[in-house]
Tab-separated table of C-alpha atoms and ligand atoms in Angstrom:
chain	number	residue	atom	x	y	z
X	1	MET	CA	-43.064	-10.512	-4.615
X	2	ASN	CA	-40.340	-13.084	-4.848
X	3	PHE	CA	-38.535	-14.342	-1.711
X	4	ASP	CA	-35.608	-16.494	-2.799
X	5	LEU	CA	-35.098	-18.014	0.319
X	6	SER	CA	-31.685	-20.892	-1.341
X	7	HIS	CA	-29.974	-22.505	1.480
X	8	GLU	CA	-27.127	-19.958	0.842
X	9	LYS	CA	-28.566	-17.087	1.367
X	10	LEU	CA	-30.698	-17.939	4.435
X	11	PHE	CA	-27.076	-18.664	5.838
X	12	THR	CA	-26.202	-14.975	4.628
X	13	TYR	CA	-28.801	-13.895	6.566
X	14	LEU	CA	-28.719	-15.731	9.707
X	15	LEU	CA	-25.061	-14.644	9.914
X	16	ILE	CA	-26.201	-11.006	9.683
X	17	LEU	CA	-29.093	-11.501	12.026
X	18	CYS	CA	-26.777	-13.246	14.771
X	19	SER	CA	-23.732	-10.591	14.381
X	20	ILE	CA	-26.573	-8.104	15.011
X	21	ILE	CA	-27.272	-9.749	18.235
X	22	ILE	CA	-23.508	-10.362	19.155
X	23	SER	CA	-23.470	-6.571	18.552
X	24	PHE	CA	-26.052	-6.070	21.361
X	25	GLY	CA	-24.009	-7.628	23.884
X	26	GLY	CA	-25.425	-11.749	23.191
X	27	VAL	CA	-23.304	-14.613	23.392
X	28	VAL	CA	-22.576	-17.138	20.778
X	29	ARG	CA	-22.137	-20.864	21.322
X	30	THR	CA	-20.390	-22.523	18.310
X	31	HIS	CA	-18.666	-26.109	18.781
X	32	LYS	CA	-17.351	-26.275	22.489
X	33	THR	CA	-16.424	-21.849	22.123
X	34	THR	CA	-17.884	-19.446	23.422
X	35	TYR	CA	-17.027	-16.016	21.243
X	36	ARG	CA	-18.119	-13.768	23.822
X	37	ALA	CA	-19.658	-10.160	22.065
X	38	CYS	CA	-16.768	-7.978	20.905
X	39	ALA	CA	-16.607	-4.602	23.095
X	40	VAL	CA	-17.017	-2.741	20.070
X	41	GLY	CA	-20.177	-4.262	18.008
X	42	ARG	CA	-18.624	-2.830	15.166
X	43	LEU	CA	-16.124	-5.457	14.746
X	44	ASN	CA	-18.885	-8.120	14.409
X	45	MET	CA	-20.989	-6.688	12.229
X	46	ALA	CA	-17.560	-6.169	10.162
X	47	ALA	CA	-16.816	-9.725	10.364
X	48	ALA	CA	-20.432	-10.247	9.038
X	49	ALA	CA	-19.690	-7.884	6.365
X	50	ALA	CA	-16.378	-10.467	5.331
X	51	VAL	CA	-18.002	-13.544	5.479
X	52	VAL	CA	-20.741	-12.181	3.045
X	53	PHE	CA	-18.144	-10.569	0.481
X	54	ARG	CA	-15.744	-14.241	0.899
X	55	ARG	CA	-19.376	-16.534	0.184
X	56	ASN	CA	-20.125	-14.584	-2.878
X	57	LEU	CA	-16.801	-14.880	-4.058
X	58	PHE	CA	-14.967	-17.795	-2.551
X	59	PRO	CA	-17.398	-20.116	-1.136
X	60	LEU	CA	-16.782	-21.002	2.797
X	61	LYS	CA	-16.210	-25.314	2.800
X	62	LEU	CA	-18.901	-26.273	5.895
X	63	GLY	CA	-16.512	-26.754	8.917
X	64	GLN	CA	-15.184	-22.875	8.042
X	65	LYS	CA	-18.742	-21.825	9.178
X	66	ALA	CA	-18.006	-21.268	12.821
X	67	CYS	CA	-15.002	-19.558	12.691
X	68	ALA	CA	-16.137	-17.045	9.902
X	69	LEU	CA	-18.267	-14.850	12.631
X	70	HIS	CA	-15.129	-14.477	14.374
X	71	SER	CA	-13.855	-11.084	13.421
X	72	SER	CA	-9.955	-12.603	13.307
X	73	CYS	CA	-11.027	-15.636	11.122
X	74	ALA	CA	-12.442	-13.300	8.836
X	75	LEU	CA	-8.967	-11.227	7.832
X	76	ARG	CA	-6.702	-14.135	7.655
X	77	ASP	CA	-3.681	-13.867	5.291
X	78	ALA	CA	-4.169	-15.710	2.073
X	79	ASP	CA	-1.505	-18.331	1.330
X	80	PRO	CA	0.721	-17.507	-1.959
X	81	LEU	CA	1.119	-19.622	-5.047
X	82	PRO	CA	3.216	-22.864	-5.385
X	83	GLN	CA	5.170	-20.845	-7.599
X	84	ALA	CA	6.182	-18.492	-4.740
X	85	SER	CA	8.950	-20.926	-3.420
X	86	PHE	CA	10.959	-19.646	-6.573
X	87	PHE	CA	10.844	-16.170	-5.436
X	88	PRO	CA	11.422	-16.085	-1.968
X	89	PRO	CA	11.813	-12.360	-0.034
X	90	ASN	CA	15.442	-11.430	0.857
X	91	ASP	CA	14.750	-8.817	3.428
X	92	ALA	CA	18.651	-8.382	3.909
X	93	THR	CA	19.545	-5.262	3.282
X	94	MET	CA	21.069	-4.798	0.242
X	95	LEU	CA	23.853	-2.292	0.539
X	96	PRO	CA	26.767	-1.833	2.115
X	97	PRO	CA	27.294	-0.794	5.527
X	98	GLY	CA	27.720	2.908	5.818
X	99	SER	CA	26.186	3.648	2.784
X	100	PHE	CA	24.535	6.806	3.950
X	101	SER	CA	26.940	7.764	6.921
X	102	ASP	CA	26.849	11.639	7.290
X	103	LYS	CA	23.555	11.940	5.347
X	104	VAL	CA	20.144	12.994	6.795
X	105	ALA	CA	16.791	11.401	5.453
X	106	PHE	CA	12.974	12.685	5.788
X	107	VAL	CA	10.250	10.302	5.470
X	108	THR	CA	6.784	11.511	5.131
X	109	GLY	CA	4.320	8.661	6.329
X	110	GLY	CA	7.846	7.188	8.540
X	111	GLY	CA	5.906	5.967	11.461
X	112	THR	CA	4.145	3.020	10.144
X	113	GLY	CA	4.190	0.515	7.077
X	114	LEU	CA	6.667	1.276	4.611
X	115	GLY	CA	7.982	4.425	5.712
X	116	ARG	CA	9.225	3.032	8.760
X	117	ALA	CA	10.916	0.107	6.410
X	118	MET	CA	12.841	2.714	4.544
X	119	THR	CA	13.084	4.564	7.664
X	120	GLN	CA	14.833	1.404	9.152
X	121	GLY	CA	17.271	0.972	6.377
X	122	LEU	CA	18.617	4.662	6.025
X	123	SER	CA	19.746	4.196	9.721
X	124	GLN	CA	21.166	1.067	9.554
X	125	LEU	CA	23.138	2.316	6.479
X	126	GLY	CA	24.296	5.434	8.559
X	127	ALA	CA	21.278	7.962	8.225
X	128	THR	CA	20.181	10.389	10.397
X	129	CYS	CA	16.677	10.412	9.965
X	130	VAL	CA	13.421	12.387	10.060
X	131	ILE	CA	10.003	11.113	9.782
X	132	ALA	CA	6.758	12.749	9.558
X	133	SER	CA	2.849	12.242	9.941
X	134	ARG	CA	-0.089	13.277	11.493
X	135	LYS	CA	0.258	11.077	14.629
X	136	LEU	CA	2.985	12.161	16.933
X	137	GLU	CA	2.653	9.045	19.142
X	138	VAL	CA	3.155	6.888	16.786
X	139	LEU	CA	6.158	8.455	14.945
X	140	GLN	CA	7.874	8.455	18.754
X	141	LYS	CA	7.726	4.933	19.079
X	142	THR	CA	8.877	4.133	15.729
X	143	ALA	CA	11.474	6.426	16.288
X	144	GLU	CA	12.819	4.770	19.820
X	145	GLU	CA	12.472	1.649	18.532
X	146	ILE	CA	14.780	2.683	15.355
X	147	THR	CA	17.212	4.310	17.493
X	148	ALA	CA	17.447	1.746	19.380
X	149	GLN	CA	18.479	-0.579	16.754
X	150	THR	CA	20.625	1.239	14.957
X	151	GLY	CA	21.939	3.556	17.347
X	152	ASN	CA	21.645	6.347	14.633
X	153	LYS	CA	18.962	9.337	15.840
X	154	VAL	CA	15.554	9.366	14.396
X	155	PHE	CA	14.015	12.412	15.316
X	156	PRO	CA	9.917	12.275	15.140
X	157	VAL	CA	8.208	15.541	13.689
X	158	ALA	CA	4.296	16.144	13.887
X	159	CYS	CA	3.032	17.541	10.115
X	160	ASP	CA	0.108	16.851	8.304
X	161	VAL	CA	1.664	17.800	5.081
X	162	ARG	CA	-1.838	18.934	3.590
X	163	ASP	CA	-1.179	21.941	5.503
X	164	PRO	CA	1.200	24.606	3.869
X	165	ALA	CA	1.999	26.258	6.599
X	166	ALA	CA	2.375	23.281	9.008
X	167	VAL	CA	5.265	22.103	6.411
X	168	ALA	CA	6.756	24.680	6.692
X	169	GLN	CA	7.106	24.864	10.452
X	170	CYS	CA	8.006	20.957	10.450
X	171	LEU	CA	10.919	21.846	7.952
X	172	ASP	CA	11.933	24.514	10.410
X	173	GLN	CA	11.817	21.660	13.141
X	174	MET	CA	14.161	19.487	10.732
X	175	GLU	CA	16.530	22.116	9.536
X	176	LYS	CA	17.086	22.827	13.712
X	177	LEU	CA	17.834	19.368	14.366
X	178	THR	CA	19.537	18.050	11.519
X	179	GLY	CA	20.373	20.508	8.835
X	180	LEU	CA	18.900	19.755	5.406
X	181	PRO	CA	18.046	16.923	4.505
X	182	ASP	CA	20.272	14.700	1.672
X	183	VAL	CA	17.370	12.043	0.510
X	184	VAL	CA	13.789	12.850	0.554
X	185	ILE	CA	10.967	10.166	0.778
X	186	ASN	CA	7.433	11.510	0.239
X	187	ASN	CA	5.372	8.708	1.088
X	188	ALA	CA	3.382	9.698	3.430
X	189	ALA	CA	-0.686	8.791	1.719
X	190	GLY	CA	-4.374	8.680	2.326
X	191	ASN	CA	-7.043	5.682	-0.101
X	192	PHE	CA	-9.663	3.969	0.218
X	193	VAL	CA	-12.034	1.659	-1.410
X	194	SER	CA	-15.683	3.223	-2.529
X	195	PRO	CA	-17.538	3.363	-5.358
X	196	SER	CA	-17.238	6.983	-7.087
X	197	GLU	CA	-20.478	7.347	-7.054
X	198	LYS	CA	-20.288	7.510	-3.541
X	199	LEU	CA	-17.358	10.124	-3.211
X	200	SER	CA	-18.485	13.303	-1.621
X	201	PRO	CA	-16.394	16.193	-2.273
X	202	ASN	CA	-14.830	16.362	0.650
X	203	GLY	CA	-13.386	12.723	0.597
X	204	TRP	CA	-11.520	13.543	-2.994
X	205	LYS	CA	-10.025	16.444	-1.483
X	206	THR	CA	-9.025	15.135	1.581
X	207	ILE	CA	-7.180	11.893	-0.922
X	208	VAL	CA	-5.862	14.999	-3.384
X	209	ASP	CA	-4.836	16.694	-0.646
X	210	ILE	CA	-2.772	14.035	1.411
X	211	VAL	CA	-1.911	12.988	-1.777
X	212	LEU	CA	-1.057	15.019	-4.465
X	213	ASN	CA	-1.228	18.756	-2.743
X	214	GLY	CA	1.149	17.162	0.714
X	215	THR	CA	3.662	15.838	-2.284
X	216	ALA	CA	3.866	19.041	-3.785
X	217	PHE	CA	3.837	21.259	-0.499
X	218	VAL	CA	7.188	19.075	0.498
X	219	THR	CA	8.693	18.738	-2.305
X	220	LEU	CA	8.405	22.615	-3.169
X	221	GLU	CA	9.594	23.858	0.460
X	222	LEU	CA	12.303	21.514	0.548
X	223	GLY	CA	13.641	22.473	-2.987
X	224	LYS	CA	13.469	26.264	-2.417
X	225	ARG	CA	15.128	25.640	0.692
X	226	LEU	CA	17.943	23.069	-0.849
X	227	ILE	CA	18.266	25.629	-3.921
X	228	ARG	CA	18.565	28.804	-1.749
X	229	GLN	CA	21.907	26.743	0.051
X	230	ASP	CA	23.010	25.214	-2.752
X	231	LYS	CA	22.435	21.613	-1.386
X	232	GLY	CA	21.884	18.601	-3.462
X	233	ALA	CA	19.507	15.750	-2.844
X	234	SER	CA	17.882	12.620	-4.104
X	235	PHE	CA	13.816	13.017	-3.683
X	236	LEU	CA	12.167	9.741	-4.072
X	237	ALA	CA	8.175	9.414	-4.295
X	238	ILE	CA	6.139	6.421	-4.031
X	239	THR	CA	3.385	6.089	-5.919
X	240	THR	CA	1.863	2.703	-6.884
X	241	ILE	CA	1.236	0.900	-10.340
X	242	TYR	CA	-2.951	2.421	-11.329
X	243	ALA	CA	-0.909	5.691	-11.272
X	244	GLU	CA	0.084	4.700	-15.271
X	245	SER	CA	-3.351	2.793	-15.637
X	246	GLY	CA	-5.774	4.424	-13.682
X	247	SER	CA	-7.860	2.089	-11.609
X	248	GLY	CA	-11.753	2.408	-10.661
X	249	PHE	CA	-12.903	1.895	-7.078
X	250	VAL	CA	-9.675	4.256	-5.811
X	251	VAL	CA	-9.834	7.131	-8.223
X	252	PRO	CA	-9.121	10.251	-6.157
X	253	SER	CA	-5.544	8.004	-4.935
X	254	ALA	CA	-5.032	6.964	-8.931
X	255	SER	CA	-5.762	10.842	-9.943
X	256	ALA	CA	-3.546	12.386	-7.380
X	257	LYS	CA	-0.440	10.008	-7.573
X	258	ALA	CA	-0.716	10.161	-11.900
X	259	GLY	CA	-0.241	13.760	-11.154
X	260	VAL	CA	3.006	12.894	-7.756
X	261	GLU	CA	4.449	11.356	-10.794
X	262	ALA	CA	4.339	14.478	-13.161
X	263	LEU	CA	5.406	16.622	-10.555
X	264	TYR	CA	8.615	13.919	-10.261
X	265	LYS	CA	8.707	14.085	-13.718
X	266	SER	CA	8.374	17.275	-14.215
X	267	LEU	CA	10.872	18.647	-11.950
X	268	ALA	CA	13.560	15.961	-12.338
X	269	ALA	CA	14.249	17.888	-16.023
X	270	GLU	CA	13.521	21.314	-14.344
X	271	TRP	CA	16.139	20.982	-11.051
X	272	GLY	CA	18.477	18.781	-12.113
X	273	ARG	CA	21.135	22.091	-12.369
X	274	TYR	CA	20.440	22.001	-9.048
X	275	GLY	CA	21.632	19.144	-8.148
X	276	LEU	CA	18.412	17.678	-7.315
X	277	ARG	CA	17.298	13.816	-9.039
X	278	PHE	CA	13.673	12.952	-8.824
X	279	ASN	CA	12.426	9.181	-8.968
X	280	ILE	CA	9.420	7.173	-8.528
X	281	ILE	CA	8.606	3.702	-6.972
X	282	GLN	CA	5.526	2.213	-8.291
X	283	PRO	CA	4.759	-0.662	-6.032
X	284	GLY	CA	2.605	-3.505	-6.139
X	285	PRO	CA	0.321	-4.647	-3.413
X	286	ILE	CA	2.014	-5.081	0.049
X	287	ARG	CA	0.568	-6.529	2.942
X	288	THR	CA	0.135	-3.324	5.289
X	289	LYS	CA	-1.787	-2.111	8.319
X	290	GLY	CA	-2.562	1.243	6.675
X	291	ALA	CA	-3.380	-0.379	3.378
X	292	PHE	CA	-5.018	-3.779	3.610
X	293	SER	CA	-7.188	-1.893	6.021
X	294	ARG	CA	-8.481	0.392	3.667
X	295	LEU	CA	-8.399	-1.465	0.645
X	296	ASP	CA	-9.543	-4.821	1.539
X	297	PRO	CA	-10.710	-4.420	4.851
X	298	THR	CA	-12.834	-8.042	4.516
X	299	GLY	CA	-10.464	-9.966	3.408
X	300	ALA	CA	-11.980	-10.910	0.746
X	301	PHE	CA	-9.857	-9.718	-2.512
X	302	GLU	CA	-6.520	-11.274	-1.447
X	303	LYS	CA	-6.815	-14.162	-2.657
X	304	SER	CA	-7.745	-12.644	-6.176
X	305	MET	CA	-4.698	-10.481	-5.920
X	306	ILE	CA	-2.311	-12.535	-5.136
X	307	GLY	CA	-3.258	-15.376	-8.323
X	308	ARG	CA	-3.190	-12.346	-10.635
X	309	ILE	CA	1.035	-11.827	-10.034
X	310	PRO	CA	3.063	-14.030	-11.821
X	311	VAL	CA	5.194	-14.413	-9.083
X	312	GLY	CA	2.441	-15.737	-7.348
X	313	ARG	CA	3.012	-13.835	-3.535
X	314	LEU	CA	2.941	-10.418	-2.417
X	315	GLY	CA	5.688	-8.140	-1.885
X	316	THR	CA	7.614	-7.107	1.047
X	317	PRO	CA	8.297	-3.616	2.803
X	318	ASN	CA	11.876	-4.666	2.903
X	319	GLU	CA	11.690	-5.360	-0.730
X	320	ILE	CA	10.918	-1.160	-1.536
X	321	LYS	CA	13.328	-0.868	1.196
X	322	ASN	CA	16.089	-2.098	-0.592
X	323	LEU	CA	15.125	-0.653	-4.009
X	324	ALA	CA	14.296	2.895	-2.209
X	325	LEU	CA	17.978	3.099	-0.471
X	326	TYR	CA	19.731	2.387	-4.287
X	327	MET	CA	17.640	4.545	-5.591
X	328	SER	CA	18.449	7.384	-2.830
X	329	SER	CA	22.308	6.414	-2.659
X	330	HIS	CA	24.921	7.469	-4.145
X	331	TYR	CA	25.003	4.457	-6.510
X	332	ALA	CA	22.010	5.863	-8.285
X	333	THR	CA	23.622	9.283	-8.721
X	334	TRP	CA	22.790	8.499	-12.981
X	335	MET	CA	19.102	7.814	-12.369
X	336	SER	CA	16.434	10.683	-12.164
X	337	GLY	CA	13.384	10.984	-13.354
X	338	ALA	CA	13.017	7.213	-12.959
X	339	VAL	CA	9.747	5.599	-12.415
X	340	VAL	CA	10.288	1.559	-11.445
X	341	ARG	CA	7.614	-0.787	-11.241
X	342	LEU	CA	8.016	-3.642	-8.458
X	343	ASP	CA	4.931	-5.633	-8.013
X	344	GLY	CA	5.775	-9.121	-8.757
X	345	GLY	CA	4.622	-8.813	-12.070
X	346	GLU	CA	1.202	-7.899	-11.274
X	347	TYR	CA	0.860	-4.769	-13.839
X	348	VAL	CA	1.528	-6.973	-16.444
X	349	SER	CA	-0.080	-9.742	-15.833
X	350	MET	CA	-3.312	-7.097	-15.567
X	351	ALA	CA	-2.775	-5.904	-19.168
X	352	GLY	CA	-2.369	-8.652	-21.904
X	353	GLU	CA	-5.196	-9.266	-23.332
X	354	PHE	CA	-4.684	-13.079	-23.679
X	355	ASN	CA	-3.092	-13.584	-20.094
X	356	ASP	CA	-6.027	-15.492	-18.836
X	357	LEU	CA	-4.816	-18.106	-20.999
X	358	ARG	CA	-3.108	-19.594	-18.066
X	359	LYS	CA	-5.845	-21.706	-17.095
X	360	VAL	CA	-6.065	-23.143	-20.322
X	361	SER	CA	-4.707	-27.119	-19.316
X	362	LYS	CA	-2.742	-29.226	-21.349
X	363	GLN	CA	-5.515	-31.212	-22.947
X	364	GLN	CA	-7.569	-28.274	-23.448
X	365	TRP	CA	-3.959	-26.705	-25.485
X	366	ASP	CA	-3.711	-29.949	-27.271
X	367	LEU	CA	-7.597	-29.166	-28.694
X	368	ILE	CA	-7.058	-25.460	-29.241
X	369	GLU	CA	-4.030	-26.719	-31.093
X	370	ALA	CA	-5.661	-29.324	-33.369
X	371	MET	CA	-8.743	-26.527	-33.786
X	372	ILE	CA	-6.035	-23.693	-35.178
X	373	ARG	CA	-4.136	-26.234	-37.316
X	374	GLN	CA	-7.223	-27.345	-39.137
X	375	THR	CA	-7.800	-23.695	-40.643
X	376	LYS	CA	-4.661	-24.029	-42.862
X	377	GLY	CA	-5.570	-23.148	-46.107
X	378	SER	CA	-8.816	-21.946	-45.098
N	401	LIG	C1	-7.681	-5.187	-4.562
N	401	LIG	C2	-7.853	-6.037	-2.818
N	401	LIG	C3	-6.698	-4.733	-2.497
N	401	LIG	C4	-5.618	-5.164	-1.123
N	401	LIG	C5	-4.923	-4.093	-1.311
N	401	LIG	C6	-4.165	-3.840	-2.006
N	401	LIG	C7	-2.499	-3.651	-1.906
N	401	LIG	C8	-2.393	-2.585	-3.394
N	401	LIG	C9	-2.200	-0.774	-3.058
N	401	LIG	C10	-2.316	0.098	-3.705
N	401	LIG	C11	-1.984	1.595	-3.697
N	401	LIG	C12	-2.212	2.092	-2.229
N	401	LIG	C13	-2.113	2.808	-1.452
N	401	LIG	C14	-2.566	3.386	-0.884
N	401	LIG	O1	-1.976	4.610	-0.580
N	401	LIG	S1	-2.283	2.806	0.741
N	401	LIG	C15	-1.680	3.480	2.094
N	401	LIG	C16	-3.234	3.966	2.784
N	401	LIG	N1	-3.196	4.419	3.569
N	401	LIG	C17	-3.798	5.262	4.448
N	401	LIG	O2	-4.782	5.991	3.619
N	401	LIG	C18	-3.396	6.226	5.598
N	401	LIG	C19	-4.075	7.462	6.075
N	401	LIG	N2	-5.813	7.396	5.961
N	401	LIG	C20	-6.636	8.047	7.101
N	401	LIG	O3	-5.920	9.037	7.777
N	401	LIG	C21	-8.138	8.030	6.641
N	401	LIG	O4	-8.468	6.739	5.754
N	401	LIG	C22	-8.317	8.827	5.421
N	401	LIG	C23	-10.021	9.137	5.482
N	401	LIG	C24	-7.798	9.021	3.763
N	401	LIG	C25	-7.865	10.390	5.946
N	401	LIG	O5	-8.525	10.680	7.216
N	401	LIG	P1	-9.278	11.976	7.470
N	401	LIG	O6	-8.501	13.181	7.368
N	401	LIG	O7	-9.325	12.219	9.101
N	401	LIG	O8	-10.282	12.308	6.747
N	401	LIG	P2	-12.353	11.698	7.373
N	401	LIG	O9	-12.429	10.534	7.992
N	401	LIG	O10	-12.926	12.973	8.428
N	401	LIG	O11	-12.958	11.675	5.427
N	401	LIG	C26	-12.562	12.714	4.932
N	401	LIG	C27	-13.751	12.476	4.017
N	401	LIG	O12	-12.991	10.657	2.738
N	401	LIG	C28	-15.151	10.768	3.242
N	401	LIG	N3	-14.468	9.153	3.411
N	401	LIG	C29	-14.118	8.208	4.601
N	401	LIG	N4	-13.708	7.189	4.671
N	401	LIG	C30	-14.498	6.886	3.311
N	401	LIG	C31	-15.012	5.956	2.416
N	401	LIG	N5	-14.396	4.398	3.223
N	401	LIG	N6	-15.764	5.738	1.994
N	401	LIG	C32	-16.652	6.924	1.642
N	401	LIG	N7	-15.625	8.327	1.983
N	401	LIG	C33	-14.827	8.113	2.667
N	401	LIG	C34	-15.678	10.499	4.635
N	401	LIG	O13	-16.666	10.310	4.889
N	401	LIG	C35	-15.143	12.772	4.809
N	401	LIG	O14	-15.606	13.125	3.972
N	401	LIG	P3	-17.205	13.921	4.481
N	401	LIG	O15	-16.367	15.043	5.382
N	401	LIG	O16	-18.101	14.223	2.993
N	401	LIG	O17	-17.884	12.818	5.084
N	402	NDP	N1	0.845	-1.056	1.195
N	402	NDP	C1	0.989	-1.386	-0.639
N	402	NDP	O1	0.464	-2.397	-0.769
N	402	NDP	C2	1.016	0.318	-1.466
N	402	NDP	C3	1.659	1.086	-0.433
N	402	NDP	N2	1.790	2.177	-1.487
N	402	NDP	C4	2.317	3.251	-1.098
N	402	NDP	O2	2.638	3.131	-0.213
N	402	NDP	C5	3.494	4.234	1.160
N	402	NDP	C6	3.206	3.537	1.932
N	402	NDP	O3	1.856	3.055	2.360
N	402	NDP	P1	2.132	1.962	3.484
N	402	NDP	O4	2.862	1.752	3.943
N	402	NDP	O5	1.243	0.988	2.752
N	402	NDP	O6	0.695	2.520	4.153
N	402	NDP	P2	0.731	3.447	5.914
N	402	NDP	O7	-1.176	3.162	5.952
N	402	NDP	O8	0.987	2.480	6.298
N	402	NDP	O9	1.805	4.911	4.946
N	402	NDP	C7	0.677	5.851	5.210
N	402	NDP	C8	1.355	6.827	6.017
N	402	NDP	O10	0.802	8.364	5.318
N	402	NDP	C9	1.242	8.485	6.764
N	402	NDP	N3	-0.520	10.229	6.260
N	402	NDP	C10	-1.496	9.492	6.105
N	402	NDP	N4	-1.925	11.231	6.274
N	402	NDP	C11	-1.215	12.227	6.134
N	402	NDP	C12	-0.821	13.834	6.580
N	402	NDP	N5	-2.271	14.125	5.943
N	402	NDP	N6	-0.173	13.655	6.325
N	402	NDP	C13	1.097	13.337	7.015
N	402	NDP	N7	1.366	12.126	7.368
N	402	NDP	C14	-0.116	11.130	6.673
N	402	NDP	C15	0.530	8.454	7.883
N	402	NDP	O11	0.861	8.678	9.037
N	402	NDP	P3	-0.264	9.365	10.118
N	402	NDP	O12	-1.184	8.637	10.082
N	402	NDP	O13	0.384	9.476	11.699
N	402	NDP	O14	-0.087	11.080	9.718
N	402	NDP	C16	0.980	6.605	7.264
N	402	NDP	O15	2.073	6.631	8.162
N	402	NDP	C17	2.005	5.152	0.522
N	402	NDP	O16	2.291	6.625	-0.805
N	402	NDP	C18	0.862	4.051	-0.217
N	402	NDP	O17	0.280	4.995	-1.405
N	402	NDP	C19	2.035	2.178	-3.189
N	402	NDP	C20	1.108	0.936	-3.041
N	402	NDP	C21	1.149	-0.494	-2.906
């Protein structure tokens, strides 16, 4: 057997060994700092795994090695690219105050991440909001914080969107609290990266149930109730850029999000006659705990991801909020069946055959041009 114990590999093995020792309650002294083992040893394993990933993809400088064992270091954010200074995010709320006065909004997954930002925006502009997801405590905290900030009521309702009976109960509760909504945002989702050959049937089902079936249960049940009451409304679904292209390693999510897009485009055609509009936002990468902890848990991929975004940075929850508010508002009553991508240009950047030529330098271009010109007449 050939044991190739190069410097690089030896260091990686040492890291894993250290993390195992730490996991069992040891104490490691690096330079002047003592890192006591984390209460949960798994964190150290995760940190070591992160280091292994990062070292393979983006080799660490020597000075970073000591920090690399510490889980907080492993999950440091990647920097934006220089051109990002041309494109600063504007987090201010775009629509005029009162744009959603006397309106009721229902947001699934409204307790965290993008759902929370959209709820905050709707509430700030006058809407009474109902937010629904599984974790009532999380919803309650968000609801209290937003209500205190805006003065408009946010109601938390526990609901697992995978369960049609729970969805019906949640909507019953909503009808009692606020009446049926004018604005519906289907934002709840589940996802994780995994090689498809490792997916169990239940892994597949879990994601498809949350994303596609959950959106369908909420949308169909609400749609039927709105039609019965002859009440118009705007429906918005949050999908993702790979709903269009598909993507390896998130296959259940890609399949389900594509299904959501088909559902919304179909209903836009069928239910316009009942006063219902259906639109879709496809966000690019935006740092939220829910997404990044499941899609880039080691932090190893963020830098390369930012590298392929022409605008040179991640999006912000407030950028999605502003677009979602516009699409859900009375300014957008002519918009239905629309799919709007908001991704800093990432999708087209990944799609174009020649886009990697961005890496070619000025001198290299001179050389290439000369070579091409030499072919004249050949
Ligand atoms: C390239 C770098 C990328 C960086 C970031 C990129 C940003 C762009 C993002 C683009 C799109 C984003 C889309 C999103 O949807 S992000 C939002 C993500 N948020 C969430 O997922 C929040 C909710 N998630 C959850 O609650 C859980 O993560 C859940 C697993 C989806 C559901 O929880 P639960 O119902 O409790 O399910 P179980 O834990 O019981 O698991 C069910 C089933 O699934 C299997 N499974 C779980 N995790 C994995 C995994 N990592 N790998 C493989 N399989 C997994 C689990 O084993 C169960 O199956 P079985 O019973 O057969 O064991
Ligand atoms: N962040 C990003 O880069 C991108 C995000 N997106 C999309 O944006 C949306 C929001 O994601 P983000 O804010 O990042 O992530 P979060 O994880 O913060 O949001 C997901 C929300 O869905 C809720 N949820 C999950 N499962 C269920 C369920 N079974 N029933 C009801 N609610 C559920 C969660 O609440 P709870 O746990 O309480 O149930 C949570 O509030 C998602 O649709 C996601 O696909 C799209 C592209 C990029």
